[in-house]
Amino acid sequence: MQFPLELPIPPEVLSIAKRLEDAGFETWCVGGAIRDALLNLENSDFDLTTAAPPAEVQKLFKRTVPVGIEHGTVAVLDAHNQPHEVTTFRKDITTDGRHAVVEFGGSLTDDLARRDFTINAIAYHPLRHEWRDPFQGAEDLEKKVIRSVGDANWRFQEDYLRILRALRFSARFEFRIHPRTREAAKANAQGLSQLSAERVRDEWFKGLQTAARPSKLVALWRDIGATRIWLPELGAGSTEHGAVDKLPRDPVLITAYLAKDPASLLTRLKCSNKDIERGRAIGAWRDKYPDATSAADVRRWLAAVGEYADDLLSLLRAPRSVLPQAVARIRQTNPPLTLKDLAVKGQDLIEAGVRPGPEVGEMLQRLLDDVLDDPEHNTREYLLSRV
Ligand code: ATP
Ligand code: MG
């Protein structure tokens, strides 16, 4: 691959690089933005790597955030408060598969050598317009392959997350994984169990969002053995025919669609309670769609599934289902669906003689059932006459 003579660098990034260079610290653009530029893909998230130690970076810029200072990463805020990550040249010293203990003071080449894949280990000098590609990342971009920098076995054992990153990049760019890298990923899959649920979740969700086809990512996770460890609820279910690829790109929704027991999977991934509840509702309701020809049935269903109605509609497997239209028609009329839509409140019932206490709630529920059958019944007069 011929490197472009010059790469367009956002002015904010350029000015950060210039200040560091003027202070005598070699500074290069690295990472995803360089890779994506060579692939002609949009990516304005430029990472800088520099010889300046973190303390020097903090001294040179007025406004910085120590986002990962133990790894040598300082975010420099530009005039628009946008953060730009500046990381000091690092070399890994020791590792336990989850955390790398890093040492500063290395060279650019040391820094590139500790990056995960060759396509992520290309550097561009924003002022001198020079390129450094000691691991032939550009060649791998051309050949469409994901290949570990150095010995794949060793690199995965340093940080098992790299296995999942390989799958993500493979599914995103539709690159194959180099045979030795793929074999090492498989051989080290058991190490994935050491990772924190949060890192795995972020990787899985990002993978689903960025994959050219989510079904491909699922197939890769299965093949490598990652599903067995972190997503056992996915079972051996088939993702053939690409039904999953037609869903909205919402990782919680896709995960719930794929899992036998979505709530238990989302709990393992330490998702928010909101996401877990969403998964639980999808699991509970996805086989219980109403009869689209009965408006009362559809209204009762809408009342029962509440905020999850649209999720459930988007998961409808039957390609010619008329339920979405039936729901749209019913929503247009904005019928009462919840207790608070009723034309009477608990207090009205008490005034009409219902004993305060659980009976009030039971009565309201009965009135709502009636109104779901026939929305015309939602008048104060009619409802009080039923009390
Ligand atoms: P994306 O487009 O998803 O942001 P990226 O390649 O920029 O892709 P980041 O997670 O932003 O990925 O990381 C930036 C760079 O840092 C990577 O390109 C890679 O060089 C390096 N890197 C990130 N995570 C690791 C890791 N776990 N091990 C080794 N190097 C890593
Ligand atoms: Mg990035």
XYZ file of C-alpha atoms in Angstrom, residues 1-344:
344
model
C 0.000 0.000 0.000
C 1.207 3.454 -0.880
C 0.809 5.784 2.077
C -0.853 9.082 1.207
C 1.661 11.936 1.129
C -0.401 13.842 3.645
C -3.318 12.995 5.872
C -5.872 15.659 6.761
C -5.545 16.126 10.527
C -8.158 18.117 12.490
C -6.680 21.528 13.433
C -7.203 20.930 17.170
C -5.176 17.697 17.015
C -2.518 19.379 14.907
C -2.093 22.209 17.381
C -1.700 19.796 20.308
C 0.955 17.874 18.377
C 2.737 21.094 17.477
C 2.927 22.315 21.050
C 4.396 18.989 22.203
C 6.914 18.953 19.356
C 7.886 22.589 20.013
C 8.608 21.582 23.618
C 10.987 18.942 22.254
C 8.754 15.861 22.532
C 8.313 13.607 19.531
C 4.563 13.147 18.872
C 2.702 10.873 16.453
C -0.887 10.097 15.428
C -1.789 6.442 16.022
C -4.616 3.990 16.432
C -8.069 3.734 14.950
C -8.165 7.071 13.143
C -5.012 6.285 11.158
C -6.250 2.795 10.295
C -9.652 4.152 9.271
C -8.127 6.962 7.187
C -6.188 4.339 5.208
C -9.475 2.473 4.711
C -11.171 5.693 3.597
C -13.529 5.556 6.572
C -14.677 8.510 8.700
C -13.010 8.671 12.099
C -12.144 11.960 13.743
C -11.040 10.312 16.995
C -7.287 10.798 16.626
C -5.064 9.413 19.364
C -1.659 10.970 19.901
C 1.335 9.173 21.316
C 4.247 11.220 22.601
C 7.641 11.052 24.256
C 6.413 13.583 26.823
C 5.742 12.021 30.236
C 2.179 12.558 31.551
C 3.305 15.270 33.975
C 4.839 17.241 31.076
C 1.623 16.924 29.070
C -0.315 18.259 32.053
C 2.147 21.166 32.348
C 2.031 22.083 28.652
C -1.768 22.362 28.397
C -4.037 24.498 30.512
C -6.936 22.104 30.533
C -6.350 18.360 30.857
C -8.167 15.388 32.365
C -6.142 12.448 33.735
C -8.403 9.849 32.062
C -5.941 6.992 32.422
C -2.905 8.491 34.001
C -1.627 5.095 35.274
C -1.434 4.024 31.621
C 0.024 7.375 30.667
C -3.145 8.763 29.086
C -4.094 12.399 29.546
C -7.005 13.987 27.698
C -6.291 17.507 26.459
C -9.411 19.663 26.116
C -9.616 21.911 23.075
C -11.399 25.272 22.794
C -14.710 23.440 22.281
C -14.139 21.268 25.360
C -13.545 18.251 23.134
C -11.089 15.804 24.697
C -8.104 14.508 22.710
C -6.210 11.570 24.152
C -2.478 11.942 24.481
C -0.589 8.856 25.652
C 3.054 8.631 26.592
C 5.192 6.091 24.692
C 4.881 2.902 26.708
C 6.402 -0.472 27.031
C 4.633 -3.232 28.908
C 6.652 -4.649 31.747
C 4.483 -7.318 33.329
C 0.933 -8.442 32.952
C -1.620 -10.805 34.484
C -4.000 -11.070 31.552
C -6.165 -8.252 32.787
C -3.889 -5.341 33.516
C -0.644 -4.392 31.898
C 1.894 -2.731 34.159
C 3.472 -0.175 31.875
C 6.660 1.774 31.943
C 7.176 5.115 30.221
C 10.235 6.321 28.408
C 10.140 3.909 25.507
C 10.417 4.805 21.854
C 7.701 5.012 19.210
C 8.682 1.525 18.078
C 8.286 0.147 21.635
C 4.903 1.809 21.781
C 3.738 0.371 18.470
C 4.996 -3.072 19.522
C 2.637 -3.162 22.487
C -0.438 -2.395 20.388
C -2.845 -5.220 19.640
C -3.003 -5.721 15.869
C -0.798 -4.695 12.995
C -3.575 -2.566 11.467
C -3.737 -0.639 14.773
C 0.014 -0.171 14.988
C 0.634 2.348 12.188
C 1.874 5.822 13.078
C 1.771 9.073 11.130
C 3.716 12.203 11.984
C 1.256 15.091 11.616
C 3.931 17.756 11.032
C 6.619 15.904 9.111
C 4.085 13.701 7.248
C 6.173 10.606 7.879
C 4.848 7.100 8.324
C 6.017 4.298 10.641
C 4.676 0.833 10.077
C 7.153 -1.629 11.593
C 4.665 -4.535 11.582
C 3.367 -4.154 8.004
C -0.077 -3.056 9.088
C -0.707 -1.385 5.735
C -0.063 -4.657 3.973
C -2.560 -6.392 6.266
C -5.100 -3.660 5.567
C -4.691 -4.412 1.910
C -4.919 -8.164 2.466
C -7.867 -7.631 4.808
C -6.423 -9.518 7.735
C -6.391 -9.075 11.495
C -3.006 -10.178 12.789
C -1.493 -9.824 16.248
C 1.606 -7.726 16.656
C 4.240 -10.277 17.606
C 3.420 -13.699 19.038
C -0.375 -14.012 19.158
C -0.363 -16.486 22.043
C 1.711 -14.253 24.212
C -0.209 -11.108 23.229
C -3.572 -12.688 24.109
C -2.215 -13.958 27.420
C -1.087 -10.416 28.245
C -4.638 -9.144 27.808
C -7.433 -11.540 26.917
C -9.664 -8.675 25.828
C -7.589 -8.572 22.654
C -9.293 -11.810 21.601
C -12.658 -10.067 21.614
C -11.184 -7.019 19.911
C -9.945 -9.239 17.086
C -13.490 -10.542 16.606
C -14.919 -7.044 16.673
C -12.522 -5.694 14.041
C -12.996 -8.794 11.907
C -16.787 -8.392 11.915
C -16.598 -4.634 11.410
C -14.269 -4.571 8.429
C -15.143 -8.054 7.162
C -11.477 -9.003 7.496
C -10.401 -12.560 8.115
C -8.343 -13.344 11.162
C -4.842 -14.546 10.338
C -4.661 -18.341 10.946
C -2.061 -18.126 13.724
C -3.925 -15.307 15.438
C -7.176 -17.231 15.123
C -5.652 -20.424 16.491
C -4.172 -18.515 19.423
C -7.541 -16.864 20.098
C -9.187 -20.275 20.250
C -6.457 -21.799 22.352
C -6.681 -18.963 24.891
C -10.453 -18.556 25.000
C -10.616 -19.938 28.540
C -8.658 -16.877 29.668
C -11.653 -14.720 28.757
C -13.245 -15.839 32.025
C -10.711 -13.671 33.879
C -11.969 -10.467 32.292
C -14.337 -8.132 34.085
C -17.965 -8.274 32.986
C -17.880 -4.561 32.158
C -15.044 -4.891 29.653
C -16.675 -7.895 28.030
C -20.019 -6.129 27.837
C -18.545 -3.007 26.285
C -16.711 -5.107 23.709
C -19.801 -7.212 22.893
C -22.072 -4.180 22.587
C -19.554 -2.210 20.519
C -19.114 -5.270 18.328
C -22.845 -5.560 17.703
C -23.063 -1.872 16.904
C -20.177 -1.764 14.478
C -20.320 -5.177 12.772
C -21.060 -5.137 9.058
C -23.465 -7.949 9.969
C -24.167 -8.841 13.617
C -24.708 -12.494 12.619
C -21.040 -12.595 11.639
C -19.928 -11.331 15.033
C -22.075 -13.958 16.758
C -20.589 -16.668 14.553
C -17.061 -15.486 15.437
C -17.784 -15.444 19.179
C -19.181 -18.973 18.861
C -16.302 -20.253 16.789
C -13.649 -18.923 19.141
C -15.421 -20.224 22.258
C -16.282 -16.834 23.760
C -20.027 -17.483 23.682
C -19.631 -20.633 25.771
C -17.924 -18.626 28.508
C -19.737 -15.309 28.554
C -22.984 -15.784 26.650
C -24.093 -19.380 27.301
C -27.747 -18.331 26.952
C -27.113 -17.877 23.247
C -26.991 -21.662 23.024
C -26.346 -23.208 19.664
C -29.246 -21.315 18.099
C -28.801 -20.586 14.439
C -28.093 -17.091 13.218
C -28.369 -18.258 9.647
C -30.751 -16.475 7.321
C -29.588 -13.250 8.962
C -32.825 -12.452 10.811
C -30.654 -10.831 13.464
C -29.099 -8.565 10.813
C -32.471 -6.987 10.134
C -33.051 -5.887 13.713
C -32.440 -2.285 14.812
C -28.765 -1.845 15.862
C -29.547 -1.844 19.523
C -27.187 -4.151 21.447
C -29.593 -4.856 24.313
C -32.384 -5.682 21.891
C -30.166 -7.921 19.749
C -28.770 -9.693 22.805
C -32.265 -10.275 24.174
C -33.398 -11.552 20.802
C -30.560 -14.080 20.679
C -30.657 -15.276 24.287
C -32.822 -17.999 25.739
C -32.904 -16.185 29.075
C -32.086 -12.540 28.332
C -32.307 -11.302 31.915
C -29.737 -13.788 33.193
C -27.342 -12.945 30.364
C -27.702 -9.178 30.850
C -27.247 -9.649 34.594
C -23.987 -11.542 34.026
C -22.794 -8.692 31.822
C -23.589 -6.286 34.680
C -25.985 -4.256 32.570
C -28.113 -1.543 34.157
C -31.331 -2.593 35.900
C -33.211 -0.820 33.154
C -31.554 -2.970 30.479
C -32.062 -6.148 32.518
C -35.766 -5.368 32.950
C -36.025 -4.708 29.249
C -34.446 -8.077 28.526
C -36.750 -9.753 31.018
C -39.831 -8.228 29.356
C -38.656 -9.280 25.905
C -38.047 -12.833 27.156
C -41.429 -12.985 28.831
C -43.512 -11.577 25.988
C -41.854 -12.572 22.744
C -43.998 -15.688 22.325
C -47.236 -14.074 23.395
C -48.304 -11.717 20.652
C -52.000 -10.773 20.494
C -54.483 -11.540 17.754
C -54.026 -8.543 15.449
C -57.621 -8.815 14.222
C -59.019 -8.129 17.691
C -58.637 -4.493 18.725
C -59.499 -5.369 22.322
C -56.811 -8.063 22.337
C -54.251 -5.630 20.994
C -55.234 -2.981 23.528
C -54.920 -5.474 26.378
C -51.520 -6.491 25.065
C -50.400 -2.841 24.805
C -51.548 -2.279 28.379
C -49.657 -5.339 29.608
C -46.331 -4.841 27.778
C -46.271 -1.088 28.376
C -43.011 0.562 27.322
C -41.736 -2.628 25.666
C -44.356 -2.719 22.898
C -42.032 -1.289 20.243
C -39.215 -3.685 21.153
C -41.616 -6.592 20.802
C -42.915 -5.290 17.490
C -39.371 -4.963 16.147
C -38.708 -8.602 17.053
C -41.721 -10.010 15.216
C -40.414 -12.954 13.285
C -43.387 -13.420 10.960
C -42.434 -11.259 7.987
C -46.017 -10.567 6.977
C -47.411 -9.832 10.431
C -50.176 -7.246 10.419
C -49.714 -6.511 14.117
C -47.609 -3.347 13.616
C -50.352 -1.774 11.513
C -53.016 -2.841 14.006
C -50.978 -1.234 16.803
C -50.455 1.940 14.762
C -54.184 2.230 14.133
C -54.978 1.787 17.800
C -52.347 4.266 18.906
C -53.841 6.876 16.588
C -57.008 6.812 18.645
C -54.954 7.160 21.842
C -57.122 4.817 23.934
C -56.830 4.562 27.733
C -54.250 1.844 28.521
C -53.166 2.454 32.096
C -54.788 3.146 35.444
C -53.863 6.782 35.201
C -55.773 7.098 31.920
C -59.019 6.113 33.671
C -61.725 8.767 33.948
C -61.982 8.009 37.675
